[in-house]
Structures are given as C-alpha cells and as structure tokens.
Amino acid sequence: MDGEGEDFLAYGFVRSAYQIYIAPEVAKDVPPPQIQADLFEMIDADGACGIYLYKTEGFEGEPAGIGDASMLGAKSMHVWRGRWLLLVEADAPFPKDVFVRIGREAVERLERDHPNLPKGREPSTLALLPPEGLETTSRVFVRRRLSFDEKFIWGLEGDCLGLDRGTVTAAIGRYEVQGKAAALLAAARYPNGTDAEAALSAVLAACKALGMKDSEADGGVRRFDEPGAESLSMGILREGTALFVLLTPDWKETARILAHAREQARANLSP
C-alpha cells in the first residue's frame, strides 16, 4: 500500500494480509523472480468493487474469470470477490497460469472461510452510466472527493458534489466522441431531490466563479464554456436524485450522451 493508503481508506479499508511467492532460481547470482499477493478487506462489497475499478481503470489486460470480476496483465492481476480485493504483482513477467492459480486458490480459501459469501453486485450508482459508447475499462465508482478529483479533472474548487458528506456516491466513465474516447461523464447519486438540487446550485456557482460562460441548452441542460477555450465544454443536468456533469470537446455529442443519461436515471432511480 506504499503511497496508495489514501486510495484504500477512501473506499473503507479494514485490514490486509500478504504472501510472497519465490520462483526457482533461473541463473547463478541472479535473484529469482517474485510474486506478491496482497489481500485487502474493505468495509463492504461496494468498497471492494470501488477500489477494484479505481485500480483497473485503463488497465491493459483481459478478464481472468476469477471471483466477481478480475483483470489479468503481464505482471499483475486484480480480483474482486465480495468485500475483498486481491492484488497479485510480479517483479518480472510470469506465465498467466501462475497468476490464475494463485488467484483461484485465494478465492477458494475465502469461500471456504465464508461459506455463505454472496455473489458481489456492482454499486447501483454505476447503473446511471449509459452503456452506449461507454469505454469498457473506464468505469470508476467513488465515495469521496479525493477519489473523484483524481479521475475527473474539471477545475472546480471545493466539494461541489458533496461527496465527503458520506451520503453521496458517484460514477465516472469515458465515452466515444468522433470515434475516440474523449467525453467524460460523472453521475452523482443523492438521497433526495433537495440534496441533488443543492449540489446543482453549488456546481453552477463554482463554474461562474471561474468566469465560465453560462447558457441553457435544450432539455434543461446547462452549458458552460471555458473563457477563450473552444475545445472543452461542460454540460450539467439534474434528473431526479441524480446530477450529471459531462466534459466534452464536441458539444454536438452532448445532447445525445445526456439524453441517454436521463433515460438511465429514470430507469434506475425511485420516482
């Protein structure tokens, strides 16, 4: 966890354990390759899924077919199972079957120790991200402003979304614009419409404080443009207890993405 403690704490870190595996010596006077497996217990399954997605965002790898979700790369593997995250890292490339074997054995032991461990379900806030055009490995679930600001660079000061109150969660994803993943959508979920409206007001005030140009687009979407910058626009929409913020270089795509976001909110939020 060196240098990453705050990331884990933001998702409800409880405790961790590790095991080191040493491969057979490959040459004289050459240290044998090592693999370290770290098992992190989080406060709940949402926290474990959240730190899993946070760590695998943009990860180059493939599903390993282990646990509730897993990603396997050349020198590391991440596995989410229930309220646990398993991180397996090597100091040199290893055969994939070595990572998979370690991962399967760890998950099997968890399931033996917790025989009634239910299948993990993704946090419901992730369902607010429209699937159309969503980059598969870009999804992130956040509970605190620290995590949000690392993944959503929008330049606004303060906790506009209210993430540090402990009652608000958010999801972030990248969307294709002009054939490439260029638009970034954040969806924040609130316990009630009053809190969502207060967050909307805070975001609008923060945008105006930065001198961003304000206008109202179709469908109740608020549009802000950076002074002197034509390459980036911000679209803001509240729908029920959800607040959406979209950063995009192509405003023409904004209506399409936010229209899908509104549909997701109406389908997944209680009236």
Short mmCIF file of C-alpha atoms in Angstrom, two decimals:
data_model
loop_
_atom_site.label_atom_id
_atom_site.label_comp_id
_atom_site.label_asym_id
_atom_site.label_seq_id
_atom_site.Cartn_x
_atom_site.Cartn_y
_atom_site.Cartn_z
CA MET A 1 0.00 0.00 0.00
CA ASP A 2 3.04 2.28 -0.18
CA GLY A 3 1.84 5.66 -1.46
CA GLU A 4 -1.68 4.30 -2.01
CA GLY A 5 -3.06 4.33 1.53
CA GLU A 6 -5.41 7.24 0.97
CA ASP A 7 -6.94 5.49 -2.06
CA PHE A 8 -7.85 2.45 0.04
CA LEU A 9 -9.04 4.48 3.01
CA ALA A 10 -11.43 6.38 0.73
CA TYR A 11 -13.19 3.08 -0.01
CA GLY A 12 -13.37 1.81 3.56
CA PHE A 13 -10.18 -0.15 4.17
CA VAL A 14 -10.37 -2.59 7.10
CA ARG A 15 -7.22 -4.74 7.04
CA SER A 16 -4.82 -6.57 4.73
CA ALA A 17 -2.53 -9.58 4.51
CA TYR A 18 0.14 -10.61 2.04
CA GLN A 19 2.08 -13.63 0.82
CA ILE A 20 5.30 -13.71 -1.22
CA TYR A 21 6.00 -16.48 -3.74
CA ILE A 22 9.55 -17.05 -4.98
CA ALA A 23 10.18 -18.78 -8.31
CA PRO A 24 13.02 -21.31 -8.76
CA GLU A 25 16.46 -19.79 -9.32
CA VAL A 26 16.98 -19.12 -13.03
CA ALA A 27 20.69 -18.27 -13.02
CA LYS A 28 23.56 -18.05 -10.58
CA ASP A 29 23.89 -14.68 -8.82
CA VAL A 30 20.55 -13.56 -10.28
CA PRO A 31 17.74 -13.02 -7.74
CA PRO A 32 14.81 -15.32 -8.53
CA PRO A 33 11.58 -13.65 -9.70
CA GLN A 34 8.98 -12.98 -7.02
CA ILE A 35 5.23 -12.59 -6.87
CA GLN A 36 3.48 -10.78 -4.03
CA ALA A 37 -0.21 -11.38 -3.35
CA ASP A 38 -2.00 -8.77 -1.23
CA LEU A 39 -5.50 -9.37 0.07
CA PHE A 40 -7.42 -6.26 1.16
CA GLU A 41 -10.60 -6.47 3.19
CA MET A 42 -12.91 -3.48 2.73
CA ILE A 43 -15.89 -2.39 4.79
CA ASP A 44 -18.37 -3.77 2.25
CA ALA A 45 -18.69 -5.14 -1.29
CA ASP A 46 -19.29 -1.66 -2.75
CA GLY A 47 -15.97 -0.53 -1.30
CA ALA A 48 -14.14 -3.57 -2.69
CA CYS A 49 -15.71 -3.13 -6.12
CA GLY A 50 -14.90 0.57 -5.98
CA ILE A 51 -11.19 0.12 -5.27
CA TYR A 52 -11.08 -2.67 -7.89
CA LEU A 53 -12.49 -0.37 -10.58
CA TYR A 54 -10.30 2.50 -9.39
CA LYS A 55 -7.17 0.37 -9.80
CA THR A 56 -8.17 -1.23 -13.11
CA GLU A 57 -9.37 1.95 -14.85
CA GLY A 58 -7.47 1.99 -18.16
CA PHE A 59 -5.74 -1.29 -17.25
CA GLU A 60 -4.31 -3.20 -20.20
CA GLY A 61 -5.27 -6.80 -19.69
CA GLU A 62 -8.00 -9.38 -20.01
CA PRO A 63 -10.62 -10.93 -17.73
CA ALA A 64 -9.20 -13.84 -15.72
CA GLY A 65 -12.53 -15.49 -14.92
CA ILE A 66 -11.97 -15.38 -11.15
CA GLY A 67 -14.20 -14.05 -8.39
CA ASP A 68 -16.86 -11.44 -9.10
CA ALA A 69 -14.56 -9.63 -11.55
CA SER A 70 -10.89 -9.85 -12.47
CA MET A 71 -8.30 -8.36 -14.82
CA LEU A 72 -5.02 -10.03 -15.74
CA GLY A 73 -1.98 -8.29 -17.22
CA ALA A 74 1.63 -9.26 -17.95
CA LYS A 75 2.91 -8.51 -14.44
CA SER A 76 -0.19 -8.11 -12.28
CA MET A 77 -3.72 -9.28 -11.65
CA HIS A 78 -6.66 -7.72 -9.79
CA VAL A 79 -9.54 -9.80 -8.42
CA TRP A 80 -12.71 -8.57 -6.71
CA ARG A 81 -14.68 -11.04 -4.58
CA GLY A 82 -17.30 -9.88 -2.12
CA ARG A 83 -15.75 -7.30 0.21
CA TRP A 84 -12.18 -8.29 -0.73
CA LEU A 85 -9.69 -7.15 -3.35
CA LEU A 86 -6.80 -9.42 -4.30
CA LEU A 87 -3.80 -7.77 -5.94
CA VAL A 88 -1.11 -10.06 -7.37
CA GLU A 89 2.05 -8.37 -8.64
CA ALA A 90 5.33 -9.74 -10.01
CA ASP A 91 8.69 -8.09 -10.45
CA ALA A 92 9.01 -9.68 -13.90
CA PRO A 93 6.57 -11.12 -16.47
CA PHE A 94 5.19 -14.50 -15.39
CA PRO A 95 3.15 -17.14 -17.23
CA LYS A 96 -0.53 -16.23 -16.92
CA ASP A 97 -1.41 -19.60 -15.42
CA VAL A 98 0.73 -18.77 -12.36
CA PHE A 99 -1.33 -15.65 -11.62
CA VAL A 100 -4.58 -17.51 -12.27
CA ARG A 101 -3.62 -20.38 -9.96
CA ILE A 102 -2.74 -18.01 -7.11
CA GLY A 103 -5.97 -16.08 -7.66
CA ARG A 104 -8.18 -19.17 -7.74
CA GLU A 105 -6.60 -20.61 -4.60
CA ALA A 106 -7.07 -17.32 -2.73
CA VAL A 107 -10.73 -17.03 -3.75
CA GLU A 108 -11.42 -20.69 -2.92
CA ARG A 109 -9.97 -20.16 0.55
CA LEU A 110 -12.13 -17.06 1.05
CA GLU A 111 -15.20 -19.02 0.07
CA ARG A 112 -14.28 -21.88 2.42
CA ASP A 113 -13.81 -19.44 5.30
CA HIS A 114 -17.06 -17.65 4.41
CA PRO A 115 -19.39 -20.39 3.09
CA ASN A 116 -22.38 -18.05 2.72
CA LEU A 117 -20.46 -15.36 0.85
CA PRO A 118 -22.94 -13.95 -1.71
CA LYS A 119 -22.02 -13.04 -5.24
CA GLY A 120 -20.86 -9.44 -5.36
CA ARG A 121 -23.08 -6.88 -7.03
CA GLU A 122 -21.78 -3.68 -8.53
CA PRO A 123 -22.78 -0.45 -6.73
CA SER A 124 -26.14 0.71 -8.07
CA THR A 125 -24.73 4.17 -8.90
CA LEU A 126 -22.78 2.60 -11.79
CA ALA A 127 -26.11 1.87 -13.50
CA LEU A 128 -26.50 5.63 -14.09
CA LEU A 129 -23.76 5.47 -16.75
CA PRO A 130 -25.38 4.89 -20.16
CA PRO A 131 -23.86 1.82 -21.88
CA GLU A 132 -23.97 3.36 -25.38
CA GLY A 133 -20.41 4.38 -26.34
CA LEU A 134 -19.00 3.70 -22.87
CA GLU A 135 -15.36 2.60 -22.85
CA THR A 136 -15.33 -0.77 -21.10
CA THR A 137 -12.41 -0.27 -18.72
CA SER A 138 -13.12 3.40 -17.94
CA ARG A 139 -15.80 3.00 -15.26
CA VAL A 140 -14.99 4.24 -11.77
CA PHE A 141 -17.13 4.28 -8.60
CA VAL A 142 -16.26 6.87 -5.95
CA ARG A 143 -17.35 7.69 -2.40
CA ARG A 144 -15.05 10.59 -1.57
CA ARG A 145 -13.90 13.79 -3.24
CA LEU A 146 -10.27 12.62 -3.16
CA SER A 147 -11.03 9.70 -5.48
CA PHE A 148 -13.30 11.82 -7.68
CA ASP A 149 -10.74 14.58 -8.21
CA GLU A 150 -8.13 12.02 -9.26
CA LYS A 151 -10.33 10.73 -12.07
CA PHE A 152 -12.47 13.74 -13.07
CA ILE A 153 -10.35 16.81 -13.78
CA TRP A 154 -12.81 19.68 -14.07
CA GLY A 155 -11.05 22.54 -12.29
CA LEU A 156 -13.82 23.43 -9.84
CA GLU A 157 -12.89 24.35 -6.27
CA GLY A 158 -14.37 22.70 -3.20
CA ASP A 159 -16.59 19.67 -2.69
CA CYS A 160 -19.31 20.86 -5.06
CA LEU A 161 -20.92 17.44 -5.31
CA GLY A 162 -20.92 16.86 -1.55
CA LEU A 163 -19.06 13.57 -1.77
CA ASP A 164 -17.37 13.96 1.60
CA ARG A 165 -20.71 14.01 3.44
CA GLY A 166 -20.84 10.23 3.29
CA THR A 167 -24.34 10.09 1.75
CA VAL A 168 -23.38 10.72 -1.88
CA THR A 169 -21.73 8.38 -4.39
CA ALA A 170 -20.67 8.94 -7.98
CA ALA A 171 -19.74 7.00 -11.10
CA ILE A 172 -17.39 8.15 -13.87
CA GLY A 173 -16.98 6.85 -17.42
CA ARG A 174 -15.43 7.83 -20.76
CA TYR A 175 -17.45 7.99 -23.98
CA GLU A 176 -16.63 7.91 -27.64
CA VAL A 177 -16.79 11.23 -29.48
CA GLN A 178 -15.70 11.41 -33.11
CA GLY A 179 -14.53 7.80 -32.99
CA LYS A 180 -12.40 8.07 -29.85
CA ALA A 181 -12.96 8.07 -26.09
CA ALA A 182 -12.93 11.77 -25.37
CA ALA A 183 -16.03 12.73 -23.35
CA LEU A 184 -16.00 12.20 -19.57
CA LEU A 185 -19.31 11.74 -17.73
CA ALA A 186 -19.79 11.90 -13.96
CA ALA A 187 -23.07 10.76 -12.40
CA ALA A 188 -23.66 11.62 -8.74
CA ARG A 189 -26.46 9.99 -6.77
CA TYR A 190 -28.18 11.72 -3.82
CA PRO A 191 -30.51 10.50 -1.08
CA ASN A 192 -33.18 13.02 -2.12
CA GLY A 193 -34.01 15.68 -4.70
CA THR A 194 -33.26 18.54 -2.31
CA ASP A 195 -29.63 17.45 -1.94
CA ALA A 196 -29.33 16.97 -5.70
CA GLU A 197 -30.67 20.48 -6.33
CA ALA A 198 -28.26 21.94 -3.75
CA ALA A 199 -25.35 20.21 -5.49
CA LEU A 200 -26.51 21.59 -8.84
CA SER A 201 -26.54 25.11 -7.38
CA ALA A 202 -23.04 24.60 -5.94
CA VAL A 203 -21.67 23.41 -9.29
CA LEU A 204 -23.25 26.32 -11.17
CA ALA A 205 -21.85 28.82 -8.67
CA ALA A 206 -18.36 27.29 -8.91
CA CYS A 207 -18.45 27.48 -12.71
CA LYS A 208 -19.50 31.13 -12.63
CA ALA A 209 -16.79 31.91 -10.07
CA LEU A 210 -14.22 30.74 -12.63
CA GLY A 211 -15.66 33.09 -15.24
CA MET A 212 -17.07 30.30 -17.40
CA LYS A 213 -19.69 31.34 -19.93
CA ASP A 214 -23.16 30.08 -18.99
CA SER A 215 -26.01 29.22 -21.34
CA GLU A 216 -29.01 26.90 -21.31
CA ALA A 217 -29.27 24.22 -23.96
CA ASP A 218 -32.20 22.02 -24.95
CA GLY A 219 -33.78 19.70 -22.40
CA GLY A 220 -32.81 21.68 -19.33
CA VAL A 221 -29.08 21.11 -19.83
CA ARG A 222 -26.83 23.91 -18.59
CA ARG A 223 -23.78 24.59 -20.74
CA PHE A 224 -20.54 26.18 -19.59
CA ASP A 225 -17.54 27.03 -21.77
CA GLU A 226 -14.08 27.97 -20.56
CA PRO A 227 -13.12 31.57 -21.41
CA GLY A 228 -11.20 31.65 -24.66
CA ALA A 229 -11.27 27.86 -25.00
CA GLU A 230 -13.31 26.29 -27.76
CA SER A 231 -12.01 22.76 -27.18
CA LEU A 232 -13.86 21.89 -23.96
CA SER A 233 -17.44 22.39 -22.81
CA MET A 234 -19.29 21.26 -19.70
CA GLY A 235 -22.87 20.05 -19.78
CA ILE A 236 -24.81 19.81 -16.49
CA LEU A 237 -28.14 18.05 -15.98
CA ARG A 238 -30.18 17.14 -12.91
CA GLU A 239 -32.67 14.32 -13.20
CA GLY A 240 -34.49 13.39 -10.00
CA THR A 241 -31.92 12.46 -7.36
CA ALA A 242 -29.06 12.29 -9.88
CA LEU A 243 -26.74 15.02 -11.13
CA PHE A 244 -24.78 14.54 -14.36
CA VAL A 245 -21.71 16.51 -15.42
CA LEU A 246 -20.26 15.93 -18.89
CA LEU A 247 -16.91 17.22 -20.16
CA THR A 248 -16.72 17.09 -23.94
CA PRO A 249 -14.70 18.58 -26.83
CA ASP A 250 -17.72 18.28 -29.13
CA TRP A 251 -20.91 19.92 -27.91
CA LYS A 252 -22.95 18.26 -30.66
CA GLU A 253 -22.47 14.93 -28.89
CA THR A 254 -23.56 16.30 -25.51
CA ALA A 255 -27.29 16.13 -26.16
CA ARG A 256 -27.04 12.50 -27.22
CA ILE A 257 -24.99 11.37 -24.20
CA LEU A 258 -27.04 13.31 -21.66
CA ALA A 259 -30.31 12.11 -23.20
CA HIS A 260 -29.14 8.55 -22.58
CA ALA A 261 -28.09 9.57 -19.06
CA ARG A 262 -31.59 10.91 -18.36
CA GLU A 263 -33.06 7.60 -19.52
CA GLN A 264 -30.71 5.69 -17.22
CA ALA A 265 -31.72 7.86 -14.26
CA ARG A 266 -35.43 7.37 -14.92
CA ALA A 267 -34.96 3.61 -15.26
CA ASN A 268 -32.78 3.13 -12.18
CA LEU A 269 -33.90 5.72 -9.62
CA SER A 270 -37.03 5.53 -7.50
CA PRO A 271 -39.64 8.15 -8.51
#
